[in-house]
mmCIF file of C-alpha atoms and ligand atoms in Angstrom:
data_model
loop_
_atom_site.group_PDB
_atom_site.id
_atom_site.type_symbol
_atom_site.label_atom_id
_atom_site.label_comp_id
_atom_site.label_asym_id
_atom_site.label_seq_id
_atom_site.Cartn_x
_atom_site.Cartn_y
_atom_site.Cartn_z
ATOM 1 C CA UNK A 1 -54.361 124.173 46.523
ATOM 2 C CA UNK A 2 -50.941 123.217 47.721
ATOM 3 C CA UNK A 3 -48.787 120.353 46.271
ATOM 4 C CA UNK A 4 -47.981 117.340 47.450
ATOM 5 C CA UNK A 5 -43.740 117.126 49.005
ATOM 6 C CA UNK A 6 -42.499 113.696 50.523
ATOM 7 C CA UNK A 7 -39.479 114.496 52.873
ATOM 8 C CA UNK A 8 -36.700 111.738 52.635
ATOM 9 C CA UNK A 9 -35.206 111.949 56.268
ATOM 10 C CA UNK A 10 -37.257 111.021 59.652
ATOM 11 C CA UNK A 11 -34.951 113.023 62.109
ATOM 12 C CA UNK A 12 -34.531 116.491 63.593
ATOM 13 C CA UNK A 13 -33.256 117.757 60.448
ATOM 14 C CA UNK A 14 -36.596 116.837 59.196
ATOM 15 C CA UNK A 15 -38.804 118.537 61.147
ATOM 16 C CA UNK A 16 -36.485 121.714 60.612
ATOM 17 C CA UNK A 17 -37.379 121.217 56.520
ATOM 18 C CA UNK A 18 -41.056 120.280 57.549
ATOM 19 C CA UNK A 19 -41.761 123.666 59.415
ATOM 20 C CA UNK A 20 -40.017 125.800 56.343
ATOM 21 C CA UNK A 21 -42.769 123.486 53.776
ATOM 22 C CA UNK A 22 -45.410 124.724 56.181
ATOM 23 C CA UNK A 23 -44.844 128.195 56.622
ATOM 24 C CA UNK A 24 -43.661 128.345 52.263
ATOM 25 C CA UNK A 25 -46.999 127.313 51.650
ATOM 26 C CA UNK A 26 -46.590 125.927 48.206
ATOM 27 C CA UNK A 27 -46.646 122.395 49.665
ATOM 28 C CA UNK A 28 -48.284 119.775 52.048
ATOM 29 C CA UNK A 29 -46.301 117.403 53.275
ATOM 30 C CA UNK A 30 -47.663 114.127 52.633
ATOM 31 C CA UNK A 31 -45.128 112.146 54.698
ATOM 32 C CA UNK A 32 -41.683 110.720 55.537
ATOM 33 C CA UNK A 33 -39.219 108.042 54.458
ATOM 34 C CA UNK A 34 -36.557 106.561 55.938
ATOM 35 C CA UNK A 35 -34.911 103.608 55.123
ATOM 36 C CA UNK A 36 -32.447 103.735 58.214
ATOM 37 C CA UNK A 37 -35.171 102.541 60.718
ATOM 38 C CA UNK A 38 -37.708 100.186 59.201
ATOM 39 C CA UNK A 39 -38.989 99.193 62.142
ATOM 40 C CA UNK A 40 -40.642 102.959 62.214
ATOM 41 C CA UNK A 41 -42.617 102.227 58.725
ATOM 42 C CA UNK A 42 -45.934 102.947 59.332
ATOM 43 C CA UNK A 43 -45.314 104.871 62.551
ATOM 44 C CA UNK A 44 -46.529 108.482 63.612
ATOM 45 C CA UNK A 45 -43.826 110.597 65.165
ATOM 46 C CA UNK A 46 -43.927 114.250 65.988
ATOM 47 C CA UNK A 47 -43.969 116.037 61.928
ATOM 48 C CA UNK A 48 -46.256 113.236 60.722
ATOM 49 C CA UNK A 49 -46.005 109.648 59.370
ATOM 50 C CA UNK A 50 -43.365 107.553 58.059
ATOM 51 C CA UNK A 51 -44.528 106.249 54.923
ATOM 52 C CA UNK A 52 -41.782 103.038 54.593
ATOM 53 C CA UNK A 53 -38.550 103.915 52.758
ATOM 54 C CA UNK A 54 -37.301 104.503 49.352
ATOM 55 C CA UNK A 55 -39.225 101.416 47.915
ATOM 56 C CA UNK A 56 -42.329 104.077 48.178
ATOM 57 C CA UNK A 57 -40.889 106.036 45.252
ATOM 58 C CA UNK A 58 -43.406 104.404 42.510
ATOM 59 C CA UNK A 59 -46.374 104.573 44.662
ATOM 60 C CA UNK A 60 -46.008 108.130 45.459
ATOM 61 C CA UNK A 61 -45.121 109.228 42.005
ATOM 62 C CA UNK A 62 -48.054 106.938 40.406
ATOM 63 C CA UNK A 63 -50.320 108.711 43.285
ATOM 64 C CA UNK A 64 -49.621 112.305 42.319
ATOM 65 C CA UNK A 65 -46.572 113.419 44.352
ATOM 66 C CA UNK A 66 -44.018 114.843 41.914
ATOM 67 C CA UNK A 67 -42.168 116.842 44.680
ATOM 68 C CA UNK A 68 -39.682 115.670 47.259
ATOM 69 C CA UNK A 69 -36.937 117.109 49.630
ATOM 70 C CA UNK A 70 -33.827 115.185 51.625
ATOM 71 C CA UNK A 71 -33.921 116.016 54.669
ATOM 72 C CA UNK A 72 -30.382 114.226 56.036
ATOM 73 C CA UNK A 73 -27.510 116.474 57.206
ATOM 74 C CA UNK A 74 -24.759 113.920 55.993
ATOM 75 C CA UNK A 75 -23.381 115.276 53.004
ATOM 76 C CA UNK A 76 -22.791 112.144 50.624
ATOM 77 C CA UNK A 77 -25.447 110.297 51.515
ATOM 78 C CA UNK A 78 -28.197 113.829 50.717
ATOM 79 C CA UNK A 79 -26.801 113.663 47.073
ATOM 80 C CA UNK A 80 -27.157 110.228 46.850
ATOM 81 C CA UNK A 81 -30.545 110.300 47.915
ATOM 82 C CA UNK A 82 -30.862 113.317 45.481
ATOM 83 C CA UNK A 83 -30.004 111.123 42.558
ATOM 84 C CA UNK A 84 -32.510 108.732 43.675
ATOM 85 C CA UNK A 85 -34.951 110.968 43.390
ATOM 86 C CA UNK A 86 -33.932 112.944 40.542
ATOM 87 C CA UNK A 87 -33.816 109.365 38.630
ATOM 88 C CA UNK A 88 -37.111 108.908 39.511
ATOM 89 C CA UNK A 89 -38.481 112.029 37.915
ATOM 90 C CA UNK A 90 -39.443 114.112 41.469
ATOM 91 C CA UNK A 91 -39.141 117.699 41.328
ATOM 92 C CA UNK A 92 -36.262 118.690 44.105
ATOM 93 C CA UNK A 93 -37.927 122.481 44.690
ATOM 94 C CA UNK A 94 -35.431 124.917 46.315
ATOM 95 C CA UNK A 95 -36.868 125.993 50.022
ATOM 96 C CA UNK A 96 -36.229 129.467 51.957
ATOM 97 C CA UNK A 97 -37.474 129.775 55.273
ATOM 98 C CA UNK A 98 -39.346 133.202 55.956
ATOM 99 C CA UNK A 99 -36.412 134.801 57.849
ATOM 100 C CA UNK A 100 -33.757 133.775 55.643
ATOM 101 C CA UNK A 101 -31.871 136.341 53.446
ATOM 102 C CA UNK A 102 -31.024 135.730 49.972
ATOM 103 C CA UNK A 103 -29.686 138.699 48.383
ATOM 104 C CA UNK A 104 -31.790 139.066 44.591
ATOM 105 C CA UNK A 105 -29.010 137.185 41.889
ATOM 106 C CA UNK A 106 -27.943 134.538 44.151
ATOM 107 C CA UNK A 107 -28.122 131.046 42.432
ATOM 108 C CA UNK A 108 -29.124 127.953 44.483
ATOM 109 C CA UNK A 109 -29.393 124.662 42.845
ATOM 110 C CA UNK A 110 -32.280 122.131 43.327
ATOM 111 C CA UNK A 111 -33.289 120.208 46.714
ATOM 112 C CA UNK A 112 -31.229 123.343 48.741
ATOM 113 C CA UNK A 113 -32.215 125.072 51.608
ATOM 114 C CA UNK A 114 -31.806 128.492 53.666
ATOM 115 C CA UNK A 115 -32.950 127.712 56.902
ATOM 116 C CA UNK A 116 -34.224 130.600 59.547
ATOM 117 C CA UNK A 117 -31.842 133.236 59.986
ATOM 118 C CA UNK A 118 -29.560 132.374 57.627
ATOM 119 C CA UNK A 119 -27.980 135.027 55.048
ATOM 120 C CA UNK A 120 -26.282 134.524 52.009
ATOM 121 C CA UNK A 121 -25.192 138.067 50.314
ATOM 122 C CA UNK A 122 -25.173 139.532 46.502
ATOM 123 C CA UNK A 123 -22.772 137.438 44.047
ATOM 124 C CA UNK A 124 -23.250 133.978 45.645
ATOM 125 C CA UNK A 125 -23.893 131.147 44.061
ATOM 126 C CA UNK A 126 -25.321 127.987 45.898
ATOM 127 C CA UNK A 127 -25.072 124.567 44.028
ATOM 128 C CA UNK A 128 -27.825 122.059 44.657
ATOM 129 C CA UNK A 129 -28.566 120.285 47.933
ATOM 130 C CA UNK A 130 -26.744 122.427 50.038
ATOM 131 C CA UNK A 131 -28.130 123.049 53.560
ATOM 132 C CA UNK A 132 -27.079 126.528 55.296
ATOM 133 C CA UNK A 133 -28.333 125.867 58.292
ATOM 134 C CA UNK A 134 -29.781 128.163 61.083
ATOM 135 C CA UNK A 135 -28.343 131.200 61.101
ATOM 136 C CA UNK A 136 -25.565 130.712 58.854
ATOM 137 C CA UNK A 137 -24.264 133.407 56.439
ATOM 138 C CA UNK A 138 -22.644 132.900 53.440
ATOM 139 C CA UNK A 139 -21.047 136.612 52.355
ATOM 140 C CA UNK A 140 -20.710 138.110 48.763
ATOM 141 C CA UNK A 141 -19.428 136.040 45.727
ATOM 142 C CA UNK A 142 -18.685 132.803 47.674
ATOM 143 C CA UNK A 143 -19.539 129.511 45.678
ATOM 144 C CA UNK A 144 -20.854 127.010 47.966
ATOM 145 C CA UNK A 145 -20.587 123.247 45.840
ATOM 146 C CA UNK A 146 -23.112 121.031 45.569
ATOM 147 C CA UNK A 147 -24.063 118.539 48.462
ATOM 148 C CA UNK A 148 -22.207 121.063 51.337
ATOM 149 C CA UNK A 149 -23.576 121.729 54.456
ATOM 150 C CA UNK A 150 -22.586 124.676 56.167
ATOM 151 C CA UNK A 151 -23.830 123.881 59.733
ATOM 152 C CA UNK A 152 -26.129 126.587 62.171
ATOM 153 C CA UNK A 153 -23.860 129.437 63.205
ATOM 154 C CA UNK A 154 -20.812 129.026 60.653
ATOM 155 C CA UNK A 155 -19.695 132.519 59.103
ATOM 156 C CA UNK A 156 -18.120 132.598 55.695
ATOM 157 C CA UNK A 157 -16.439 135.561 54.451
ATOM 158 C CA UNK A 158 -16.823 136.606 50.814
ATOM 159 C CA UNK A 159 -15.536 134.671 47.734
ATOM 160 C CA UNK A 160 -15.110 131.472 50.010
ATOM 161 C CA UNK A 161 -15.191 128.317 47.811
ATOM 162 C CA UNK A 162 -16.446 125.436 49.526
ATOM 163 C CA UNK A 163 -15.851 122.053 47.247
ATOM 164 C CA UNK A 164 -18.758 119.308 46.752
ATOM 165 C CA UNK A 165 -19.885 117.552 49.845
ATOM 166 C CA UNK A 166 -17.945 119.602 52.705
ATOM 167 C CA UNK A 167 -19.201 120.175 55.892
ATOM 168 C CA UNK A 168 -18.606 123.398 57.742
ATOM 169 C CA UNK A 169 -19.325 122.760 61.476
ATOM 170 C CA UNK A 170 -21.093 124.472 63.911
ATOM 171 C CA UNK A 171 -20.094 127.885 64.474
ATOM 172 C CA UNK A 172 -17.132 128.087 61.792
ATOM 173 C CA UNK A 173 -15.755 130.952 60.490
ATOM 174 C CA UNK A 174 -13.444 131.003 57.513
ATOM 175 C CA UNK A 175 -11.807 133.949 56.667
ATOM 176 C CA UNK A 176 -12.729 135.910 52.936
ATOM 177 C CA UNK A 177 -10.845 134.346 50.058
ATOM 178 C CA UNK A 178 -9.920 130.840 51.653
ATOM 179 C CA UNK A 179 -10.944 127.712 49.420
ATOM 180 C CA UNK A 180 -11.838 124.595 51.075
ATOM 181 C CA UNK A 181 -11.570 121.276 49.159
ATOM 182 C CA UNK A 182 -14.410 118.533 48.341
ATOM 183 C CA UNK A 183 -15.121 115.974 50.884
ATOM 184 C CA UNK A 184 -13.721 118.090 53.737
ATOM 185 C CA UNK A 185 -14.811 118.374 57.360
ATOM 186 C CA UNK A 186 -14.156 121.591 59.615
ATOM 187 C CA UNK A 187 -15.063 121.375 62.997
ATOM 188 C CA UNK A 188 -17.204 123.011 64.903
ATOM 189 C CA UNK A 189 -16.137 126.134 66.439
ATOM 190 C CA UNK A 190 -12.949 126.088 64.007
ATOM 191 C CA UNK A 191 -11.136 129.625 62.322
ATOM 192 C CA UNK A 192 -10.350 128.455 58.820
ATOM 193 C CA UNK A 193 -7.717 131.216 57.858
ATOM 194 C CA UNK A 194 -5.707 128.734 55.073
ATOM 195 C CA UNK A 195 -6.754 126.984 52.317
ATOM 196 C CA UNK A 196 -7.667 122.956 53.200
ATOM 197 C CA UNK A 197 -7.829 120.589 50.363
ATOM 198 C CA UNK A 198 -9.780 117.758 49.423
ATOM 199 C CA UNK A 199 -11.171 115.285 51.891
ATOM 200 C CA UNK A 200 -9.505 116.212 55.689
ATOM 201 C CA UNK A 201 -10.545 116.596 58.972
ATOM 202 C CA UNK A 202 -9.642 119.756 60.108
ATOM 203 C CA UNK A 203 -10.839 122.048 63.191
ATOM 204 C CA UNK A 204 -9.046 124.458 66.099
ATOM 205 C CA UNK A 205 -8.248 127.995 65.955
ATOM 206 C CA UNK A 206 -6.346 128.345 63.734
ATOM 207 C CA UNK A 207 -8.050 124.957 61.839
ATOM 208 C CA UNK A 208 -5.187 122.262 61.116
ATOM 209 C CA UNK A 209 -5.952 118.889 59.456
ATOM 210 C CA UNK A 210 -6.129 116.511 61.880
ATOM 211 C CA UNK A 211 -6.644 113.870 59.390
ATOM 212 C CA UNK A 212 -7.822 112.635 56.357
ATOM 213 C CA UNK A 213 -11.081 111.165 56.334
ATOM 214 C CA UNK A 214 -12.829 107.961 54.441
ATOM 215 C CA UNK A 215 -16.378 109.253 56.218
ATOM 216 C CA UNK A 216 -16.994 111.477 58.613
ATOM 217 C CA UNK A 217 -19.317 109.192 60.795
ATOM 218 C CA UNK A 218 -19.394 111.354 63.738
ATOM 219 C CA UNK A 219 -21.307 114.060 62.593
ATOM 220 C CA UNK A 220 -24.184 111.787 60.398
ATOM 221 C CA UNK A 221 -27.401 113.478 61.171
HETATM 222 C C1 COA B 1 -14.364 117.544 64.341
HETATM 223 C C2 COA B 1 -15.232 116.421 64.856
HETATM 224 C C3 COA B 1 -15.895 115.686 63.687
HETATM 225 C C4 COA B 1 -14.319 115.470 65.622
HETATM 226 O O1 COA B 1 -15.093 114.445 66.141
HETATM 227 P P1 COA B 1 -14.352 113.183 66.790
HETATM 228 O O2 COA B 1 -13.400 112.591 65.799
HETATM 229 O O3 COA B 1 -15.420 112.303 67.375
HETATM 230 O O4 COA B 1 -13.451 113.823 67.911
HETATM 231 P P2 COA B 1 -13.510 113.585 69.488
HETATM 232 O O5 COA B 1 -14.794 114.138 70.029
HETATM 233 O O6 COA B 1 -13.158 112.153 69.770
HETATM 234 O O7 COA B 1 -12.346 114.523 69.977
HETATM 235 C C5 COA B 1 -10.977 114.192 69.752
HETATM 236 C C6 COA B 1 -10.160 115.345 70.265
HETATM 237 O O8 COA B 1 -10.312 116.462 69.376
HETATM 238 C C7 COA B 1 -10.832 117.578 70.072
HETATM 239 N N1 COA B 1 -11.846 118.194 69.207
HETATM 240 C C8 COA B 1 -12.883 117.607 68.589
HETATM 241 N N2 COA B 1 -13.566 118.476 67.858
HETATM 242 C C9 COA B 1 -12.966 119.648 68.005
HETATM 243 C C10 COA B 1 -13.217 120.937 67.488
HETATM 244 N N3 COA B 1 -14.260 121.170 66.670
HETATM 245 N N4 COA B 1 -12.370 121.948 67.819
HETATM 246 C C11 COA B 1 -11.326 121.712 68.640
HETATM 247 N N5 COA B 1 -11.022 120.499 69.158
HETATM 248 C C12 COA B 1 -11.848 119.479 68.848
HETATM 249 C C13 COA B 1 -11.484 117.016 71.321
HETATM 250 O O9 COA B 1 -11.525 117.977 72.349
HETATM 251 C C14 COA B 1 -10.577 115.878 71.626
HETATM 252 O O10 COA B 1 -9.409 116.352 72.263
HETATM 253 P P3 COA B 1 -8.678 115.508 73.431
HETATM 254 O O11 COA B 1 -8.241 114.215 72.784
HETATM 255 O O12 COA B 1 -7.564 116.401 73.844
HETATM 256 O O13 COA B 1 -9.735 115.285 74.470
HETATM 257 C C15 COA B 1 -16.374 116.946 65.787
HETATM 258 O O14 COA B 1 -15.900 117.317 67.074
HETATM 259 C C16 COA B 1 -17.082 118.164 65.205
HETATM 260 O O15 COA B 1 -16.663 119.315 65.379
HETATM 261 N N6 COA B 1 -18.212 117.862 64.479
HETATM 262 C C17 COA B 1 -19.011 118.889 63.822
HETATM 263 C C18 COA B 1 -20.368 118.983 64.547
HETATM 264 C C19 COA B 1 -21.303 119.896 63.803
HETATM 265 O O16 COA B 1 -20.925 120.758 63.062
HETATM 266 N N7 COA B 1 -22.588 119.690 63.999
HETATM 267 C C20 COA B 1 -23.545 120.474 63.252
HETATM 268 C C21 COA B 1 -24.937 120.286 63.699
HETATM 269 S S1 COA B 1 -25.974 121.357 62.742
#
């Protein structure tokens, strides 16, 4: 019989980890959280109900559910929901969707996620909570951070080193070898050729930083 999974997240993102619980199998979703909307507590949406927010934590570990998953594209705020969680003893199971690719000694981390399409190739190691999103691919040796996103589309070439908490946009592609710092945003559509350090905005072909960033607001999901 399957487990029980909370997902932490009531948005598209969501219902993109929702299908990948469903078709795993191990699980059953037992519901959503979301603590940016309370007026939706108790609602039904489209993947199923919205339980309240974090302040559910105790009742759904004291009711049986030891397993949860974030399901929010913004970088910081995933790990700190992850810590949340962690602290309050959930298991953060790694998910693959069916057509994903993960070459046999790749490494993810807990609460990450390989969602359809995506590839990630021999020698790479994934830290925890990282989303590559729909078909992404993530080439040999590269080591992805915890908390990055690498958004649908994006390309990375091998031993690309993406720091904690980047997000690589849309379509990306960053050229083999190129380390990218933590906290970083590259746009979407961008050609990362150069290094970028810590906490800039960068994007355009070839990227340049366009700034550097406090939060990256525009791309919260
Ligand atoms: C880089 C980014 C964060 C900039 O957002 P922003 O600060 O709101 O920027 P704006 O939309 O106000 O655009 C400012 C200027 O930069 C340009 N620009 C923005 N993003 C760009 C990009 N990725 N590549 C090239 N130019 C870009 C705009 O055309 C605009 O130019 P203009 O002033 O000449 O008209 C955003 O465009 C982006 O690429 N987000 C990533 C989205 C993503 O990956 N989603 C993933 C979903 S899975």
């Amino acid at each position: 019989m399957p487990e029980s999974i909370v997902i932490v997240g009531a948005g598209g993102h969501a219902r993109v980890i929702a299908d990948i619980v469903r078709l795993a199998g191990r699980y059953t979703v037992v519901g959503y959280l979301d603590d940016l909307h309370p007026e939706r507590r108790g609602a039904s949406w489209d993947a199923g109900t919205i339980l309240g927010g974090m302040e559910q934590l105790g009742v759904l570990r004291s009711s049986g559910v030891n397993a949860a998953f974030v399901a929010v594209g913004d970088c910081e705020a995933r790990l700190a929901l992850a810590d949340r969680l962690g602290a309050a003893g959930f298991d953060l199971p790694v998910l693959m969707h069916p057509s994903a690719v993960r070459a046999g000694d790749v490494t993810m981390g807990p609460g990450s996620v390989l969602v359809a399409g995506a590839i990630v190739n021999p020698g790479a190691r994934i830290g925890a909570h990282v989303i590559v999103n729909t078909a992404a691919s993530v080439d040999h040796e590269c080591v992805i951070d915890d908390g990055v996103h690498i958004a649908c589309g994006a390309r990375l070439g091998g031993r690309v080193h993406v720091g904690r908490g980047s997000w690589i946009g849309l379509g990306a592609v960053v050229k083999e070898r190129v380390h990218i710092g933590s906290g970083t945003l590259v746009g979407a559509g961008s050609l990362v050729l150069k290094d970028l350090p810590d906490d800039v905005v960068a994007y355009g072909t070839p990227a340049r930083v366009i700034s550097h960033a406090q939060s990256h607001d525009t791309i919260r999901g």
